[in-house]
Short mmCIF file of C-alpha atoms in Angstrom, two decimals:
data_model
loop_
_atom_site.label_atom_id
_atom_site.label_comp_id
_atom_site.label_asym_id
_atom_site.label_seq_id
_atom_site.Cartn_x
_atom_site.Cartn_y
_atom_site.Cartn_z
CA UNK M 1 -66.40 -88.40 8.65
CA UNK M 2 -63.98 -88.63 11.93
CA UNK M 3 -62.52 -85.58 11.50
CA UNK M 4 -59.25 -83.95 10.76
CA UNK M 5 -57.15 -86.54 10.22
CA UNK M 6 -52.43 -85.60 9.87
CA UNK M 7 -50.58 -88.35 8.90
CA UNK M 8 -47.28 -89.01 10.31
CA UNK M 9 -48.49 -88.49 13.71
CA UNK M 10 -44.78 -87.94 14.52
CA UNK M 11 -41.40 -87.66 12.21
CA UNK M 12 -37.92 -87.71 13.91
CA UNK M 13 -35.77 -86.64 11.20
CA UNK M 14 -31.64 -85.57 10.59
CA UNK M 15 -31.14 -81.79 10.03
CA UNK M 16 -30.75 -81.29 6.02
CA UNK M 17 -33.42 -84.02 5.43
CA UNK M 18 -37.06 -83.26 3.65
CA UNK M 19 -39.93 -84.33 5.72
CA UNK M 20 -43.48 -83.85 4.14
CA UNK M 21 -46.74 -84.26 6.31
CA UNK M 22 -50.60 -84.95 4.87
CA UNK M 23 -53.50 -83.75 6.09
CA UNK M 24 -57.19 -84.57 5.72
CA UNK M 25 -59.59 -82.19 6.01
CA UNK M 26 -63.25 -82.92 7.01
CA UNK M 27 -65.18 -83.26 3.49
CA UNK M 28 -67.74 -81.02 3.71
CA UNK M 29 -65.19 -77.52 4.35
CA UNK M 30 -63.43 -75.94 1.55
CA UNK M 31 -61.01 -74.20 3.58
CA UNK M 32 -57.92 -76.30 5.32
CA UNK M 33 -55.71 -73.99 7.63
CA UNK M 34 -51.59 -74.99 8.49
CA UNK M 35 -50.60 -73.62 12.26
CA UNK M 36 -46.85 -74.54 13.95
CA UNK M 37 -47.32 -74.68 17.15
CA UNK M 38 -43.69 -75.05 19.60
CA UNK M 39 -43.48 -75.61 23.22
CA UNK M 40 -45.62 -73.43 25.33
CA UNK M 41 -46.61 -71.36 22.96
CA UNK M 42 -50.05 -71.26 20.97
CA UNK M 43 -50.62 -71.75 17.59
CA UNK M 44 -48.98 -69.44 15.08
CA UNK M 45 -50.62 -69.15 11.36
CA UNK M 46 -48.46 -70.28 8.51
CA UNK M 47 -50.91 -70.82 5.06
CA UNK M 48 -54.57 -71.00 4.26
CA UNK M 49 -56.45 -72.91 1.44
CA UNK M 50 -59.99 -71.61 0.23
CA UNK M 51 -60.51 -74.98 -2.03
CA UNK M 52 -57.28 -75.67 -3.66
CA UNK M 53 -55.91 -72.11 -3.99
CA UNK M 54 -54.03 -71.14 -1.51
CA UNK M 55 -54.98 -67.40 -0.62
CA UNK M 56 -52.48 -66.25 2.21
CA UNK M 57 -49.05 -66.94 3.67
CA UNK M 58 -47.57 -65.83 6.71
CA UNK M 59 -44.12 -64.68 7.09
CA UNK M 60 -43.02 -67.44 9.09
CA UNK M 61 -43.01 -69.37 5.61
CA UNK M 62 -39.98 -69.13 4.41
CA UNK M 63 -38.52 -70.51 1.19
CA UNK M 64 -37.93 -73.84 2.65
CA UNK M 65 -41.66 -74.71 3.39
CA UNK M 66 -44.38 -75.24 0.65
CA UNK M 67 -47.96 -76.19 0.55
CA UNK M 68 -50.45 -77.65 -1.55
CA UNK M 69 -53.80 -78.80 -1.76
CA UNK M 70 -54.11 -79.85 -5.40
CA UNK M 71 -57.87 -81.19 -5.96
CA UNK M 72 -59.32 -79.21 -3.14
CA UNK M 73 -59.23 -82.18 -0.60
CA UNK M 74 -56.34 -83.29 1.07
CA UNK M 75 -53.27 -80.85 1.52
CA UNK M 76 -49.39 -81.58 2.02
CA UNK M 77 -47.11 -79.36 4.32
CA UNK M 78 -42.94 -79.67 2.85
CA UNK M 79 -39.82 -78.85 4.73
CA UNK M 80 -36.93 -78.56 2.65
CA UNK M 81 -33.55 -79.05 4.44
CA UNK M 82 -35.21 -79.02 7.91
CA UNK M 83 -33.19 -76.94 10.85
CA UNK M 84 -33.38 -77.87 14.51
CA UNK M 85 -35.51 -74.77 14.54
CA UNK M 86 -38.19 -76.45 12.79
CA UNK M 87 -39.27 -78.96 15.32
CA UNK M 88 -42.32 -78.15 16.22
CA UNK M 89 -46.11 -79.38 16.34
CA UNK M 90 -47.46 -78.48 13.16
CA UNK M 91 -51.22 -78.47 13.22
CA UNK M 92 -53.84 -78.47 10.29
CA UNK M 93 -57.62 -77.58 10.69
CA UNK M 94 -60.49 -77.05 8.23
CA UNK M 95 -63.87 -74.99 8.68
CA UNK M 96 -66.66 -73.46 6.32
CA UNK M 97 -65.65 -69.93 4.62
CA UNK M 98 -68.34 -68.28 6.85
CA UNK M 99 -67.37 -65.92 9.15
CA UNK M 100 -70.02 -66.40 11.68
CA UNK M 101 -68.62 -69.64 11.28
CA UNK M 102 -64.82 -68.40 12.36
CA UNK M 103 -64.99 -70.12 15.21
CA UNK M 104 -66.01 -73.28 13.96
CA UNK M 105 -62.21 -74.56 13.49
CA UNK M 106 -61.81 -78.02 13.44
CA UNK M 107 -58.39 -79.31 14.65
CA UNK M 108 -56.27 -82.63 13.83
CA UNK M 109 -53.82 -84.03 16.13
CA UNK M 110 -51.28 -82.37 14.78
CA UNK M 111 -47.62 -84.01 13.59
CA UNK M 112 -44.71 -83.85 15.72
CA UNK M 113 -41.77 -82.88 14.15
CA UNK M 114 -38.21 -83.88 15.70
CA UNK M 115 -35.59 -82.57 13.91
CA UNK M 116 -31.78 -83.90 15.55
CA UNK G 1 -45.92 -56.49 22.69
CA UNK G 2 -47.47 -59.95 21.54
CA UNK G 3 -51.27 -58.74 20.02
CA UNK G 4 -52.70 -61.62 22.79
CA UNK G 5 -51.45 -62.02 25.98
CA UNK G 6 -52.26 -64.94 28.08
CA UNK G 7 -51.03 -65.98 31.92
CA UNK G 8 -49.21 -69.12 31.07
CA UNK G 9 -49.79 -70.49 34.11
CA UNK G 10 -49.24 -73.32 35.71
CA UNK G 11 -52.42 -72.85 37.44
CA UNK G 12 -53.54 -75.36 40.45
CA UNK G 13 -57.04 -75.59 42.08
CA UNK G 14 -58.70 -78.53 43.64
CA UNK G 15 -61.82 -80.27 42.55
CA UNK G 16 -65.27 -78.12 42.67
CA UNK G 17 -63.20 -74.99 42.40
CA UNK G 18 -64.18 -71.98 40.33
CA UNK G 19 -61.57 -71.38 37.14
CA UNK G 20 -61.07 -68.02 35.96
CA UNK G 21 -58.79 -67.70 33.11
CA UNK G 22 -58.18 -64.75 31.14
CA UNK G 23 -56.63 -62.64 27.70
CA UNK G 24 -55.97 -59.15 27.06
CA UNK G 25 -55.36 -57.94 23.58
CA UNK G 26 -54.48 -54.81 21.79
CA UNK G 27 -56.02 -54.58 18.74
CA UNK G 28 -59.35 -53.05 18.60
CA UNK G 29 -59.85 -54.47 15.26
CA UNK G 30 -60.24 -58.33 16.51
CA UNK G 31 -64.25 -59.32 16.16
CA UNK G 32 -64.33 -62.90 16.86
CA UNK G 33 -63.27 -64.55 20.43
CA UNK G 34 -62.70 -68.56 21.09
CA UNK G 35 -61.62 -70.14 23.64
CA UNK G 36 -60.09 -73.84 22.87
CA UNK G 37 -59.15 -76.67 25.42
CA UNK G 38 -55.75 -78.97 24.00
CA UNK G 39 -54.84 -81.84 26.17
CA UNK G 40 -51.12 -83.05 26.12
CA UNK G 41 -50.14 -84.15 22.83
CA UNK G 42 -53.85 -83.44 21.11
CA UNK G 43 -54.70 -80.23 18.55
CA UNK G 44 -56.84 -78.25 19.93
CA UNK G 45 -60.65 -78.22 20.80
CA UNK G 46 -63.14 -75.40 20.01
CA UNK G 47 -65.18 -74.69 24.18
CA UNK G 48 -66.68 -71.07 23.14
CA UNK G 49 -67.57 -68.77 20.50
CA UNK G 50 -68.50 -65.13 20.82
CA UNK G 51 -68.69 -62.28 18.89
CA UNK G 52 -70.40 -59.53 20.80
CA UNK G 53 -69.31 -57.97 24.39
CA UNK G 54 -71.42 -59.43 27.24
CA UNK G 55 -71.28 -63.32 28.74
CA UNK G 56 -72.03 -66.08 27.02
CA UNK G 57 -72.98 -69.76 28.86
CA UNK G 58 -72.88 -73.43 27.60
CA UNK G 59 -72.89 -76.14 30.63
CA UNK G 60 -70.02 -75.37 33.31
CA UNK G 61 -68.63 -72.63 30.73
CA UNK G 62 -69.27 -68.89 30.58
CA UNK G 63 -67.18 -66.76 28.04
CA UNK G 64 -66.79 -63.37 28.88
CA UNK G 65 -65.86 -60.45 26.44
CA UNK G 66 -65.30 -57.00 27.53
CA UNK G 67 -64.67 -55.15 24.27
CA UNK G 68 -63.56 -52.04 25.79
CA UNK G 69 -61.19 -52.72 28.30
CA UNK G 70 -60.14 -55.74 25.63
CA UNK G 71 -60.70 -58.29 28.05
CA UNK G 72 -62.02 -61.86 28.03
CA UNK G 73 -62.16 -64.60 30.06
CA UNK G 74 -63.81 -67.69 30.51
CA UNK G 75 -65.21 -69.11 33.78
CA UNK G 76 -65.25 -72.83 34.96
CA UNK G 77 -67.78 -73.94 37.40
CA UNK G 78 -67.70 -77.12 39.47
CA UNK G 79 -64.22 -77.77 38.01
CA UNK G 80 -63.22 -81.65 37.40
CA UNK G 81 -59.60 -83.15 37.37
CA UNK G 82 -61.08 -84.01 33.10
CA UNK G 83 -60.90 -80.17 33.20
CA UNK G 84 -57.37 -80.84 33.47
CA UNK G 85 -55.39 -78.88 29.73
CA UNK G 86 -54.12 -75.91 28.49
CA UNK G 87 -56.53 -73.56 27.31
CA UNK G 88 -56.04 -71.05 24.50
CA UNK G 89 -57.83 -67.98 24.36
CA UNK G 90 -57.89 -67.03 20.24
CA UNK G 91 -59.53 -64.00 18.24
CA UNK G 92 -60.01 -62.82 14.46
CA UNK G 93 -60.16 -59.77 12.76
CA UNK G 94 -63.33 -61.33 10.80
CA UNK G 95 -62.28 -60.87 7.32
CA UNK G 96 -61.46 -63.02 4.78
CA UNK G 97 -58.66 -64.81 6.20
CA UNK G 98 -60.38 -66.72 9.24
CA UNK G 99 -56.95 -66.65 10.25
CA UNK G 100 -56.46 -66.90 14.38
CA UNK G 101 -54.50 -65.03 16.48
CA UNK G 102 -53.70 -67.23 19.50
CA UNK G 103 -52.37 -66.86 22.96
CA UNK G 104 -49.67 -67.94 24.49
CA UNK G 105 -52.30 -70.75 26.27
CA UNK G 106 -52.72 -71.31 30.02
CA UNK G 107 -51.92 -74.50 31.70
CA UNK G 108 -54.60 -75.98 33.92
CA UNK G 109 -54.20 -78.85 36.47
CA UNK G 110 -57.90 -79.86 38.44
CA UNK G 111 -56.82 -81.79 41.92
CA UNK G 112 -58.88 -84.38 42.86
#
């Protein structure tokens, strides 16, 4: 296992336009975390998965955005009609339920989203 | 008031030097303190874990976590220009969630 792995590693895309990003977890943890993360800033929380239900959303969520993680592996990340507000680094990470295992985070390389 | 608060730097020190970098926070309620390195255009990278006040040490890194003045910082010795990223300070509440509440990160550039 190498990892987190997010695939597009970037997107450019026209306002209006749906952009959907993929990330793989490492196999062994059963929870998968989505953080947007813009310029200067640190991460922010968006959605958690514990398996393939998904247990908590943040505010920043809105309508637009939805997330799935259907058989427990892999999860998907959609913008609907993306705003120029949305561009952003949008970063997933997976880690054991445990919480003396909080820390334990394991972060992909995130996908850049451009949105023009 | 943000819950974390982090200097955002840019912060400048030549080779060998001593790094200090630090977080305050206002919520009592936060258990759990990281510290992660990112380099430009990378997701972050998990450097320490504590969960009790009182130092902690791994290599050229000591964590730091003052629980009552709601303090941490972490310490780099014998800094090197590979040092060179922005480094996130991050705590939990150590529920169910896991969720982490980051700062704002600190920008770190190691002269050689």
């Amino acid at each position: 296992d190498t990892g987190v792995s997010q695939d597009p590693r970037h997107k450019i895309t026209k306002r209006g336009q749906n952009v959907t990003f993929r990330c793989d977890p490492i196999s062994e943890h059963n929870r998968l975390y989505w953080y947007r993360q813009t310029l200067g800033q640190g991460p922010e929380f968006l959605t958690y998965f514990q398996n393939e239900a998904q247990l908590e959303k943040s505010r920043l969520l809105s309508d637009r955005f939805s997330a799935e993680r259907p058989k427990g592996s892999f999860s998907t990340l959609e913008i609907q009609r993306t705003e120029q507000g949305d561009s952003a680094m949008y970063l997933c990470a997976s880690s054991f339920p445990s919480v003396q295992t909080a820390g334990g985070y394991t972060f992909g390389s995130g996908t850049r989203l451009t949105v023009v | 008031q943000k819950e974390v608060e982090q200097d955002p730097g840019p912060l400048s020190v030549p080779e060998g030097a001593i790094v200090s970098l630090n977080c305050t926070y206002s919520n009592s309620a936060f258990q759990y303190f990281m510290w992660y390195r990112q380099y430009s255009r990378k997701g972050p990278e998990l450097l320490m874990y504590t969960y009790s006040s009182g130092n902690k040490e791994d290599g050229r890194f000591t964590a730091q976590v003052d629980k009552s003045s709601k303090y941490i910082s972490l310490f780099i010795r014998d800094s090197q220009p590979s040092d060179s990223a922005t480094y996130l300070c991050a705590m939990n509440y150590g529920g169910a969630t896991n969720k982490l509440i980051f700062g704002t990160g600190t920008l770190l550039a190691v002269q050689p």
